[in-house]
mmCIF file of C-alpha atoms and ligand atoms in Angstrom:
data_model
loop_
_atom_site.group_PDB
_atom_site.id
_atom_site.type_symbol
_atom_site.label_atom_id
_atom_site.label_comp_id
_atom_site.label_asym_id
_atom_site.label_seq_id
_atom_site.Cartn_x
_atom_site.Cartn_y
_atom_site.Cartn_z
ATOM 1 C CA UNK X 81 -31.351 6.381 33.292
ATOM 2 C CA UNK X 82 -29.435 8.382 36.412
ATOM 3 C CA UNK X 83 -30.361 11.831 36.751
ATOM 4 C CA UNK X 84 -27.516 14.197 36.109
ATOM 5 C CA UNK X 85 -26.606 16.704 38.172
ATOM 6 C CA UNK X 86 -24.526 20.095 37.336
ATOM 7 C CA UNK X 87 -21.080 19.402 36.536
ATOM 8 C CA UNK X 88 -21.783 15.785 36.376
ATOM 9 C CA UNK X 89 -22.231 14.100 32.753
ATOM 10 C CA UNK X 90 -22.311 10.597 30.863
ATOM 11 C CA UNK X 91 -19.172 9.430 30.516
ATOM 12 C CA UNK X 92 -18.568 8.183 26.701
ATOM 13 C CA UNK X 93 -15.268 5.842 26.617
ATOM 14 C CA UNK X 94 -13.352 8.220 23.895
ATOM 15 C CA UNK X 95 -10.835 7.033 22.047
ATOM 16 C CA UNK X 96 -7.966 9.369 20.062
ATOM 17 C CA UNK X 97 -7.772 9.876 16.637
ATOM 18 C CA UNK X 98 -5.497 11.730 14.222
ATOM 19 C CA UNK X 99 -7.493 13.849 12.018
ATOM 20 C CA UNK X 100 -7.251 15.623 8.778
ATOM 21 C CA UNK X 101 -9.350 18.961 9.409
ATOM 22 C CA UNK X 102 -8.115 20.891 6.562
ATOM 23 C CA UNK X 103 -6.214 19.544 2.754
ATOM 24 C CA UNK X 104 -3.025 20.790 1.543
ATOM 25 C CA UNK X 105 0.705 20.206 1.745
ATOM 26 C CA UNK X 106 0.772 19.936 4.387
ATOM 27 C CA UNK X 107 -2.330 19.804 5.363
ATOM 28 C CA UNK X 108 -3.865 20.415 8.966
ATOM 29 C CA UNK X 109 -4.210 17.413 11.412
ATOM 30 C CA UNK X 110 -5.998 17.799 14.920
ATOM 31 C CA UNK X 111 -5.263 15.209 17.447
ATOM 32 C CA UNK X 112 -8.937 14.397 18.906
ATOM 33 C CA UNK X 113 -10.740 12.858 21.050
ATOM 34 C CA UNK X 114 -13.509 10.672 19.388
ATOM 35 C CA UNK X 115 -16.010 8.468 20.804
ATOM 36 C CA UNK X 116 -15.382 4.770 20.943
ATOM 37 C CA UNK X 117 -16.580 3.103 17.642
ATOM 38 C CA UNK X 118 -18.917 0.492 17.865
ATOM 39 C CA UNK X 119 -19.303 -2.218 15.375
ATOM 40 C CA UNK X 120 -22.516 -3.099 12.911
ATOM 41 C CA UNK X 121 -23.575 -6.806 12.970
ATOM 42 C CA UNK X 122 -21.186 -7.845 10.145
ATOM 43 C CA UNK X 123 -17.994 -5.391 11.729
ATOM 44 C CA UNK X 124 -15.047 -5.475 13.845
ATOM 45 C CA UNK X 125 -13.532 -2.817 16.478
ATOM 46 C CA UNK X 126 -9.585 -3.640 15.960
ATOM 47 C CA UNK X 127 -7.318 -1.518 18.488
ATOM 48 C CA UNK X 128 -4.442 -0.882 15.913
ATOM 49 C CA UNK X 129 -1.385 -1.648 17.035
ATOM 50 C CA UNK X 130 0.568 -0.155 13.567
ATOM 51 C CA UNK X 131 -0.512 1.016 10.464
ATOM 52 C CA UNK X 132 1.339 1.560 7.326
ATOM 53 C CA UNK X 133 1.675 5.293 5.595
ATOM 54 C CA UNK X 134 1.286 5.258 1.555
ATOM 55 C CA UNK X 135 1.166 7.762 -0.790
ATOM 56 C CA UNK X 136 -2.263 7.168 -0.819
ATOM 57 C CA UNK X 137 -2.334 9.372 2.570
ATOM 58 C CA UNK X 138 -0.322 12.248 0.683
ATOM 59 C CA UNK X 139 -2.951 12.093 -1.428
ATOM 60 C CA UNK X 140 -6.040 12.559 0.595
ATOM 61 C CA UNK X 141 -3.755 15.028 3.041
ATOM 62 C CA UNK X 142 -3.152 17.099 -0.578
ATOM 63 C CA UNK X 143 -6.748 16.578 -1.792
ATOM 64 C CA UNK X 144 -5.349 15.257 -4.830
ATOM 65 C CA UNK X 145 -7.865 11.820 -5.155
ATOM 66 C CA UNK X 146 -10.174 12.200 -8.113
ATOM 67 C CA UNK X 147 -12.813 12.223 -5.496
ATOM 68 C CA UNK X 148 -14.559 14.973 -2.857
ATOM 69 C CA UNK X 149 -14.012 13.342 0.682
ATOM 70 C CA UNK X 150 -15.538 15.140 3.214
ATOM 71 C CA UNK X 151 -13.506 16.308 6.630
ATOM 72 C CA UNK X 152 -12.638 15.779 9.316
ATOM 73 C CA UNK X 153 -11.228 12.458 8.058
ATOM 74 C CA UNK X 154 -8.751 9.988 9.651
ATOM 75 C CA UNK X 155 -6.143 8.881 7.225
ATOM 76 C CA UNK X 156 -4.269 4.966 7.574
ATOM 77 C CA UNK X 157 -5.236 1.674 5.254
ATOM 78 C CA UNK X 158 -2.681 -0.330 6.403
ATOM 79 C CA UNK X 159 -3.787 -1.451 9.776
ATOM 80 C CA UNK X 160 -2.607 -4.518 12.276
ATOM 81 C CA UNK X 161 -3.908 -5.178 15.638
ATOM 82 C CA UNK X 162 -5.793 -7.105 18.042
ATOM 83 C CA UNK X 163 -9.629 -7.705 17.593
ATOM 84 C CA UNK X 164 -11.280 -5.394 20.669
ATOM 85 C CA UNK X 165 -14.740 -6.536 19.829
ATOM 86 C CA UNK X 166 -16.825 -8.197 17.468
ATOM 87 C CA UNK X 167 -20.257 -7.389 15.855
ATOM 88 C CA UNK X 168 -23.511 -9.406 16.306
ATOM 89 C CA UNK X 169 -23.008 -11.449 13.234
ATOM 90 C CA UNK X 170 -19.671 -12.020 13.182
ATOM 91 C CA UNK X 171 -18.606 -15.387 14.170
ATOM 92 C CA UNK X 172 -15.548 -16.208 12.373
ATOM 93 C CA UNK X 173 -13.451 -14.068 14.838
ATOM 94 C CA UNK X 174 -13.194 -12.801 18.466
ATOM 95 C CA UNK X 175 -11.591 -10.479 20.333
ATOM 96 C CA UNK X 176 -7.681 -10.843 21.215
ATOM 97 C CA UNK X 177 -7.321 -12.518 17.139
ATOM 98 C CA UNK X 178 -4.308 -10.770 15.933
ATOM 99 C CA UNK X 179 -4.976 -9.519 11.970
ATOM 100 C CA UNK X 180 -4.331 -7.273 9.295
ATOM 101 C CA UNK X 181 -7.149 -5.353 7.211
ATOM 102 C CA UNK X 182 -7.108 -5.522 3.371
ATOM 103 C CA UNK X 183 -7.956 -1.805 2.915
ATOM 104 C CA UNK X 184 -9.818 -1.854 -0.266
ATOM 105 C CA UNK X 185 -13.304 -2.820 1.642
ATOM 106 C CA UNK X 186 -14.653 -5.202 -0.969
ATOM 107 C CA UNK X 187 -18.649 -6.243 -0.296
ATOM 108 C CA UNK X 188 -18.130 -9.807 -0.994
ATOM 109 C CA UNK X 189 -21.426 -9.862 -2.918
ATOM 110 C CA UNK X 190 -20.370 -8.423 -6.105
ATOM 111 C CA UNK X 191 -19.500 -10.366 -9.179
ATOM 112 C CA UNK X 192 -15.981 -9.814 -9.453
ATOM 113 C CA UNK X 193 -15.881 -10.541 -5.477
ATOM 114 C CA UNK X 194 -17.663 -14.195 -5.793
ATOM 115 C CA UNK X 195 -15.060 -14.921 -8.372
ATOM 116 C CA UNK X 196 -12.510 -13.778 -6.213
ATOM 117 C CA UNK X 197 -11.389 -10.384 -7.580
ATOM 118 C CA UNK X 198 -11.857 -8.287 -4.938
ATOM 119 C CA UNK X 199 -9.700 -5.938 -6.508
ATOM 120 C CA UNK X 200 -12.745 -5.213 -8.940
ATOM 121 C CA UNK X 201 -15.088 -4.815 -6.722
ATOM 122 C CA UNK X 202 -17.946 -2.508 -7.560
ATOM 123 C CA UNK X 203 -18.767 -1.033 -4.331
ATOM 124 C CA UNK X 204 -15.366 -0.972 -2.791
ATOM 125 C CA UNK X 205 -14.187 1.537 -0.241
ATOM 126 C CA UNK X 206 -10.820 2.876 0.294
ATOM 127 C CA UNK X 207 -10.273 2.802 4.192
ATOM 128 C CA UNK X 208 -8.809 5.568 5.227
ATOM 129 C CA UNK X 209 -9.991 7.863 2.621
ATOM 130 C CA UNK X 210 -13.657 6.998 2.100
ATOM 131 C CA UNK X 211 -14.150 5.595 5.800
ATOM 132 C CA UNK X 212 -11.950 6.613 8.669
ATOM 133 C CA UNK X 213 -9.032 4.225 9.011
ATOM 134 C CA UNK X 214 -5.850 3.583 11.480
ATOM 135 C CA UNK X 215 -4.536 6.374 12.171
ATOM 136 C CA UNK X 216 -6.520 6.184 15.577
ATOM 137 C CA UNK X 217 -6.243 4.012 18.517
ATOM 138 C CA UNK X 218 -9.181 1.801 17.400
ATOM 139 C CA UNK X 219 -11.039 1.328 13.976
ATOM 140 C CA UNK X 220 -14.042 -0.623 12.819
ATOM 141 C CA UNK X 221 -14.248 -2.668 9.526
ATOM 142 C CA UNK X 222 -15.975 -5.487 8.033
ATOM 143 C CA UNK X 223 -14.965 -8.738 9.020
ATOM 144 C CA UNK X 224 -14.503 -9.883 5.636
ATOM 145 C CA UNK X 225 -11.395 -7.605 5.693
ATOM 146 C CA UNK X 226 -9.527 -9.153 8.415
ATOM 147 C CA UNK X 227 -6.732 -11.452 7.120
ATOM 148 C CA UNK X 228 -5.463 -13.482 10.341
ATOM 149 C CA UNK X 229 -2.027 -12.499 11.288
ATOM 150 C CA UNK X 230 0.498 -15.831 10.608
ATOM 151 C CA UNK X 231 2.680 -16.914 13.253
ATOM 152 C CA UNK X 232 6.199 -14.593 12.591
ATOM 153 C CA UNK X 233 4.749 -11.600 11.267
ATOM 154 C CA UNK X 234 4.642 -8.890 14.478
ATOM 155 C CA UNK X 235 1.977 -6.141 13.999
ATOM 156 C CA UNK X 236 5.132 -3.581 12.036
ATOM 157 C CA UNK X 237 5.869 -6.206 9.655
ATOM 158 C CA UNK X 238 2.288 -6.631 8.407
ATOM 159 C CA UNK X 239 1.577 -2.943 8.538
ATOM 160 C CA UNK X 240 4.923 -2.644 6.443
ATOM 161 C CA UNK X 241 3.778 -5.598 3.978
ATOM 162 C CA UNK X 242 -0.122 -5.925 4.046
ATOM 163 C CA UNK X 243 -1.128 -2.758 1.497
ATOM 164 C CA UNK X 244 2.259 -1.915 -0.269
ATOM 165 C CA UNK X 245 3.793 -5.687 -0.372
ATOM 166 C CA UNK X 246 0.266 -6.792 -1.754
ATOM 167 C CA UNK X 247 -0.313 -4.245 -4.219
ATOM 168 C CA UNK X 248 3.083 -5.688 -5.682
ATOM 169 C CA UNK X 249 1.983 -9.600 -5.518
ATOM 170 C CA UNK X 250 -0.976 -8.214 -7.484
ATOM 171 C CA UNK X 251 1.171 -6.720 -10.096
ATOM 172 C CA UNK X 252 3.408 -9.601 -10.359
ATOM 173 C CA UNK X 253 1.788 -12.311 -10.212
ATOM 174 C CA UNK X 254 -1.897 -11.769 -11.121
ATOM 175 C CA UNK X 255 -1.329 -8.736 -14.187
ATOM 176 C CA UNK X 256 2.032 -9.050 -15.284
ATOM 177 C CA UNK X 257 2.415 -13.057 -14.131
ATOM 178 C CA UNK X 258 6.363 -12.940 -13.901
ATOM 179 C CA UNK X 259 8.246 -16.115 -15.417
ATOM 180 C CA UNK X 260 11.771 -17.395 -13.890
ATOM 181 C CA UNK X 261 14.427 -16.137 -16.071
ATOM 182 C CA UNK X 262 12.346 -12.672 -16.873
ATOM 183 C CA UNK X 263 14.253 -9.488 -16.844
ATOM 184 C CA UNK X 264 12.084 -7.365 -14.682
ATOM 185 C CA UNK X 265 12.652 -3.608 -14.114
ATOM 186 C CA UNK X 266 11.432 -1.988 -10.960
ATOM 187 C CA UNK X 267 10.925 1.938 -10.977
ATOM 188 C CA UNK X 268 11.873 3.027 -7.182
ATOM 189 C CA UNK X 269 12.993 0.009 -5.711
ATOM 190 C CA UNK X 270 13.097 2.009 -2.094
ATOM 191 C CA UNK X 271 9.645 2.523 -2.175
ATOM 192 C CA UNK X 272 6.935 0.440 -0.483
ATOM 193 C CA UNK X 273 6.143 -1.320 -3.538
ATOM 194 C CA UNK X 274 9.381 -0.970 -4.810
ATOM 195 C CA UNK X 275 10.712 -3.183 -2.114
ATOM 196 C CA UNK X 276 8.449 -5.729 -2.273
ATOM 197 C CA UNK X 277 8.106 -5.923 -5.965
ATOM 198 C CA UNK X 278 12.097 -6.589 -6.166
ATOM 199 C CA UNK X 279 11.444 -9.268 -3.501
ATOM 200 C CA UNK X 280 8.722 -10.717 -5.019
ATOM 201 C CA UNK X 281 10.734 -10.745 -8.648
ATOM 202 C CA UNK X 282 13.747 -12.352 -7.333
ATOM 203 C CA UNK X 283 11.379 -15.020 -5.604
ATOM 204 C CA UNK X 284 9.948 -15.693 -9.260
ATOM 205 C CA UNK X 285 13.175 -16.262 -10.732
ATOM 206 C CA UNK X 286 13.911 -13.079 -12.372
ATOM 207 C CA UNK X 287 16.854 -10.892 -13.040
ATOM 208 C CA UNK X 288 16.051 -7.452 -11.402
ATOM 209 C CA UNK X 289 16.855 -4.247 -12.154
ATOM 210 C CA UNK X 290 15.980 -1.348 -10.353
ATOM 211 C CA UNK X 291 16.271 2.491 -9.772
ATOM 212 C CA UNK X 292 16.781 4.937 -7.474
ATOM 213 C CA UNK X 293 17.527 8.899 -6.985
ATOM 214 C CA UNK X 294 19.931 8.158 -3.391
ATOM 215 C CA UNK X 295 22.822 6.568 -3.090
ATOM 216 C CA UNK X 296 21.007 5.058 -0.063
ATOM 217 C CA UNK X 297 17.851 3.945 -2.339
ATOM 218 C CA UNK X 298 20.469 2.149 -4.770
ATOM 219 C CA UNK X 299 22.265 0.220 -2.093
ATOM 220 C CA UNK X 300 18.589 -0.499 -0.268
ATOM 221 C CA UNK X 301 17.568 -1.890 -4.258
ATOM 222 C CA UNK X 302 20.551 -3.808 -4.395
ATOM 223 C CA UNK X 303 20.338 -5.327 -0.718
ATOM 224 C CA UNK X 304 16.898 -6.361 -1.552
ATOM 225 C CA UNK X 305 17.915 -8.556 -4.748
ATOM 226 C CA UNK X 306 18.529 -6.151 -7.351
ATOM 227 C CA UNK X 307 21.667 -7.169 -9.630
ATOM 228 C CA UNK X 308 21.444 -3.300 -10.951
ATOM 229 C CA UNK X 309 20.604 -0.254 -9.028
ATOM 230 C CA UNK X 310 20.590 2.506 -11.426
ATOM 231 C CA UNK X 311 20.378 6.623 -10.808
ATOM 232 C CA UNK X 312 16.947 7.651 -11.798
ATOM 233 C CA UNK X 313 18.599 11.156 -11.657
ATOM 234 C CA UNK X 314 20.304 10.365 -14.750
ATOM 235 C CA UNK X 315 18.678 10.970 -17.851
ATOM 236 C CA UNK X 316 19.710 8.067 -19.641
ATOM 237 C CA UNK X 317 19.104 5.234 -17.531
ATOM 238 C CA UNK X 318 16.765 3.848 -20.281
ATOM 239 C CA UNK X 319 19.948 3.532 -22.162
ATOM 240 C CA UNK X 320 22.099 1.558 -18.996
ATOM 241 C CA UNK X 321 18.934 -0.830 -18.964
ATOM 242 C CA UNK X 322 19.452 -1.949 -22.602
ATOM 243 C CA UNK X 323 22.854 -1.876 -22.290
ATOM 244 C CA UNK X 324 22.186 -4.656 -19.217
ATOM 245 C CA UNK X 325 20.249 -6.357 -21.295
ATOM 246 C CA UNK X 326 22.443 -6.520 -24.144
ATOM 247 C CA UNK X 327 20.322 -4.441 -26.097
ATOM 248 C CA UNK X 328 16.906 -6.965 -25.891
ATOM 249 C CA UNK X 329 15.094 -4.699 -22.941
ATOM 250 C CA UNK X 330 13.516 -6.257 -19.806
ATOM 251 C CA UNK X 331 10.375 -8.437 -20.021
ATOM 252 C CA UNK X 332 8.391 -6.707 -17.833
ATOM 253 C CA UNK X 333 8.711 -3.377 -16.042
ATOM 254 C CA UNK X 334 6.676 -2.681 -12.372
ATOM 255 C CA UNK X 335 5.677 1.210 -12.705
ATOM 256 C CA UNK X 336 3.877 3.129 -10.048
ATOM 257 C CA UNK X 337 5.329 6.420 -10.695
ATOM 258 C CA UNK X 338 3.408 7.486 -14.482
ATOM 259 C CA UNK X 339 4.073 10.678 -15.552
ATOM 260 C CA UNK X 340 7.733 11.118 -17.778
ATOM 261 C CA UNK X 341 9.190 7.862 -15.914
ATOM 262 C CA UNK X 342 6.204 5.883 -17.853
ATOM 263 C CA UNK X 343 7.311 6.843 -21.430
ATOM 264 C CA UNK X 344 11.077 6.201 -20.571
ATOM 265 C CA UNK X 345 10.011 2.501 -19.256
ATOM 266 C CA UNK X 346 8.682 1.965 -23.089
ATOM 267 C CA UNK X 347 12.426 2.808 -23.927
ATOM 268 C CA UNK X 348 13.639 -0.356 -21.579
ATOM 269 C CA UNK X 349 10.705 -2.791 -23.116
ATOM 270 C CA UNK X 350 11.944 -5.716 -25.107
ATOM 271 C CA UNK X 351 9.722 -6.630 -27.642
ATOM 272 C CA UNK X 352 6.561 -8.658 -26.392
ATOM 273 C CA UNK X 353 7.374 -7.060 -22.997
ATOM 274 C CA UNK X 354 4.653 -5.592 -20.456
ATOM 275 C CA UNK X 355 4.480 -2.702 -18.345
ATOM 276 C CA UNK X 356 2.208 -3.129 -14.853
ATOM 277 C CA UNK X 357 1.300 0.782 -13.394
ATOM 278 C CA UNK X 358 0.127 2.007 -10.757
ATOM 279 C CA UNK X 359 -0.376 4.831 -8.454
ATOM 280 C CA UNK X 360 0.846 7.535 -10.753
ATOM 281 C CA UNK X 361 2.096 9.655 -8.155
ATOM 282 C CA UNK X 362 4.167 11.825 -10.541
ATOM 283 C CA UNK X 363 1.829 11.868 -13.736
ATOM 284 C CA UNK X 364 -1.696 10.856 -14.788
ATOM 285 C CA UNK X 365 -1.787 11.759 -18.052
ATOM 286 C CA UNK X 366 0.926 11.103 -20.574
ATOM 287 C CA UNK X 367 0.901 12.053 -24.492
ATOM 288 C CA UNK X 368 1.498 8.195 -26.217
ATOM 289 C CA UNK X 369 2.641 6.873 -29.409
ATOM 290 C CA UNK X 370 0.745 4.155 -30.702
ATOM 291 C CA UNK X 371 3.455 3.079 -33.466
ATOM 292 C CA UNK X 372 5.692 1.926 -31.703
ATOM 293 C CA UNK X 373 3.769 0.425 -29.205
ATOM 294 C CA UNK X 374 2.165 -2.291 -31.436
ATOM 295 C CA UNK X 375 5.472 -2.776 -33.823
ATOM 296 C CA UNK X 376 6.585 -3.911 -30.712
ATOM 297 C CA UNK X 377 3.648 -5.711 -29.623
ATOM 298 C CA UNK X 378 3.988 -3.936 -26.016
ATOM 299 C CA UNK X 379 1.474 -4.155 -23.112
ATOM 300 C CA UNK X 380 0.635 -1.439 -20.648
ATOM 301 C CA UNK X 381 -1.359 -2.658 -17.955
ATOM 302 C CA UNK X 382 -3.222 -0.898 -14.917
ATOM 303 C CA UNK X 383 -3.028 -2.787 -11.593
ATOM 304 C CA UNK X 384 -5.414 -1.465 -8.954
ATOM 305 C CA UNK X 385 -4.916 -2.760 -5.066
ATOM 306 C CA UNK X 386 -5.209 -6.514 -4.916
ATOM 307 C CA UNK X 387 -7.669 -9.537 -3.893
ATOM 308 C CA UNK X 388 -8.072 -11.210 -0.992
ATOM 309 C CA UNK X 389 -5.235 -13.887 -2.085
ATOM 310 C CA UNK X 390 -2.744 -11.645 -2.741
ATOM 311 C CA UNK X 391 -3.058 -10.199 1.011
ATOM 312 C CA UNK X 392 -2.708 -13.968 1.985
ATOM 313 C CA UNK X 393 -0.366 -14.971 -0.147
ATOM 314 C CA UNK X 394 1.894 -11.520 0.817
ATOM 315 C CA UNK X 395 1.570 -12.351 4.525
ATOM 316 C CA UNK X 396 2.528 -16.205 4.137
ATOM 317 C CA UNK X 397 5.617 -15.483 2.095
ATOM 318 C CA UNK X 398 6.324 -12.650 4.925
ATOM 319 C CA UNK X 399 5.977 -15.741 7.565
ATOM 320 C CA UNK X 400 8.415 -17.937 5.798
ATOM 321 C CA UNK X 401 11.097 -15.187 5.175
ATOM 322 C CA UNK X 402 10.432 -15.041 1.160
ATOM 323 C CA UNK X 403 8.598 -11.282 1.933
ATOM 324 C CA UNK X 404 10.802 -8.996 4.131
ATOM 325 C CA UNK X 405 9.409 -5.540 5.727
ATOM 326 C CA UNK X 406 11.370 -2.581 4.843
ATOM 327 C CA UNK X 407 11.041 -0.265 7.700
ATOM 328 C CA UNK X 408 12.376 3.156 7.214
ATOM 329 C CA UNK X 409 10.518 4.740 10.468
ATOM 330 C CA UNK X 410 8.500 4.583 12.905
ATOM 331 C CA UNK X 411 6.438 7.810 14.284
ATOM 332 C CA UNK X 412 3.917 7.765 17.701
ATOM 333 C CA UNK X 413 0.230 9.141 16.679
ATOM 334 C CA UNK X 414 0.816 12.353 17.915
ATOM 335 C CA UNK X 415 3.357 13.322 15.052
ATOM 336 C CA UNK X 416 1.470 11.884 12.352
ATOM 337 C CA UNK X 417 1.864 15.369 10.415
ATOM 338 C CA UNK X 418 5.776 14.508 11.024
ATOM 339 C CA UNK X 419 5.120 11.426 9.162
ATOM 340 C CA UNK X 420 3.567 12.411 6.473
ATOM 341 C CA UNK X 421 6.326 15.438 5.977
ATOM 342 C CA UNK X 422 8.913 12.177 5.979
ATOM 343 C CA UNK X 423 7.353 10.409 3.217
ATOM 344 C CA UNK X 424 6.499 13.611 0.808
ATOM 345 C CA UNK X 425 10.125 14.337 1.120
ATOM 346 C CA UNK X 426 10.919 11.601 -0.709
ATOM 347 C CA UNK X 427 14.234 10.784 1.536
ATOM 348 C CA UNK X 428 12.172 7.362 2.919
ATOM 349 C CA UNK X 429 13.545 3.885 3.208
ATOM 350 C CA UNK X 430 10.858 1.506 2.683
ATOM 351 C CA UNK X 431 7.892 2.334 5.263
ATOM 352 C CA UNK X 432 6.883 5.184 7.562
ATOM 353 C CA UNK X 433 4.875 3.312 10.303
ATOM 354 C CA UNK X 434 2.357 4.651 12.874
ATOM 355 C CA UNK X 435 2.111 2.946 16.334
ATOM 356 C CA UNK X 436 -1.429 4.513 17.311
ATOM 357 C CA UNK X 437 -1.667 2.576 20.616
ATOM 358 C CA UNK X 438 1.455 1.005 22.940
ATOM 359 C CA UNK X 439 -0.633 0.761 26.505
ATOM 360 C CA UNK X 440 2.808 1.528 28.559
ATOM 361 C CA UNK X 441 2.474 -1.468 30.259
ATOM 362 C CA UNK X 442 2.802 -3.072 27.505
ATOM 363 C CA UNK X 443 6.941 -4.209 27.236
ATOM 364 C CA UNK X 444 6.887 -6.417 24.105
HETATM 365 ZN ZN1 ZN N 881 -17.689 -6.546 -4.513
#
């Protein structure tokens, strides 16, 4: 060890990081300088090259998670980039792999992990929220995260695709399993998931419907695959949906908005059909007649994040063209607060992407 001398001191490589110092809406971010994170035996350092913004961010910015999470925190689950450097046990991957990073942090040990459903995990950890994620120039996280990036999908796409365009596999095609020649009604087809999910239903075989409050969402829903874009602005759209449908109601509707718009999507259920939900970013906690609900012989079921296969299968179909991004906008880390401003003001166009680290010599 050197001695120092005044004026002179160890230099720690530093890295910056966008941090939530205070909650609200908005809440108060701090650009800051962190020291470089270093990797356990079983980790990863990944310098991000972009990383998705969800709603799961407005959350944690508003303090609105049914959990405490201690400050300073650095927001971002949806993270692509290059592997920097690799713990002592890793051995699967090495630095310069391009990958994604499922961002609920299963443990792999668990027994709905050795069977495959990460999704159930029992000690899982919301990067980003419960561990700081990607909002940063560089982030650590398991290895058993990574998901390798396939040849076509550039570092946007994935951070577009990986968390929203996964969550909707998982609600397609592992809760509500979507059959060709399903009606299938998607609440805010503009939306991350919304995108995806219309994508994913067309890919299925099913007649979509969707909504939207903008002009601009509609025609996005409709470029996407949706044979219907309806006005969520306007009361009745239950009402359009059975006319659609010739009275019968869709087979399945993809939810993630709870609240009023979760009653109203029993209104466009045929009978037999299924509702998938998630996020509940309008609404937790709606009053609910049973009656109805078993005449009918309805479902309502809760989709939570996704496994491992669902992040593969999402970026494969986003290699072959089946899975496009929607990219609405894309901010440099310093105006992450600008970012998040975008997306609560609920005028976005698929995703709001952060690009935490573009070395300016870097042209592609
Ligand atoms: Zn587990």
């Amino acid at each position: 060890m050197g001695f120092a001398t005044p004026g002179d001191c160890v230099r720690i490589p530093e890295m910056n990081a966008m941090q939530l110092i205070a909650h609200g809406a908005p809440g108060k971010f701090e650009l800051r300088d962190l020291p470089e994170p270093q990797p356990a035996p079983e980790e990863v350092v990944v310098q991000v090259q972009s990383c998705g913004l969800n709603h799961l961010d407005l959350w944690l910015e508003a303090a609105g998670l049914p959990m405490t999470v201690p400050l300073p925190r650095t927001p971002g689950g949806e993270v692509a980039g290059r592997i920097l450097e690799t713990g002592s046990a890793v051995t699967d991957w090495k630095p310069g792999d391009e990958v994604a990073v499922q961002s609920n942090l299963f443990c792999g040990a668990c027994e709905p992990c050795q069977r495959g459903e990460e999704s159930l995990c029992h000690r899982s950890v919301i990067l980003g929220v419960q561990r700081d994620g990607g909002f940063a120039e560089k982030v650590v996280v398991p290895a058993r995260a990574l998901v390798r990036l396939p040849a076509g999908v550039d570092f946007d796409a994935s951070a577009a695709l990986t968390l929203a365009g996964s969550t909707a596999m998982h609600m397609l095609t592992k809760r509500a399993q979507v059959r060709e020649g399903d009606w299938v009604l998607v609440i805010g087809g503009a939306s991350g998931v919304g995108s995806a999910a219309i994508q994913i239903a067309k890919q299925l075989g099913a007649r979509v419907i969707s909504t939207g409050s903008t002009h601009a969402k509609r025609t996005l829903a409709h470029s996407l695959g949706a044979e219907f874009a309806l006005d969520s602005n306007d009361g009745d759209w239950p009402g359009e949906v059975r006319t659609i449908t010739n009275k019968r109601g869709v087979d399945v509707v993809v939810e993630h908005v709870g609240g009023e718009v979760l009653l109203k999507c029993f209104e466009c259920l045929a009978r037999g059909g299924t509702i998938v939900t998630c996020g509940a970013t309008a609404g937790r906690e709606i009053p609910f007649n049973l009656w109805p609900f078993f005449v009918k012989q309805h479902r309502l079921i809760g989709s939570y994040g996704r496994d491992r296969a669902d992040t593969l299968t999402t970026l494969a179909w986003a290699a072959t063209g089946k899975l496009k991004p929607v990219i609405d906008s894309v901010f440099p880390l310093g105006q992450v607060p600008e970012a998040f401003a975008k997306l609560r003001s609920r005028s976005v166009l698929g995703k709001v992407l952060i690009e935490p680290y573009v070395p300016a010599s870097e042209s592609d």
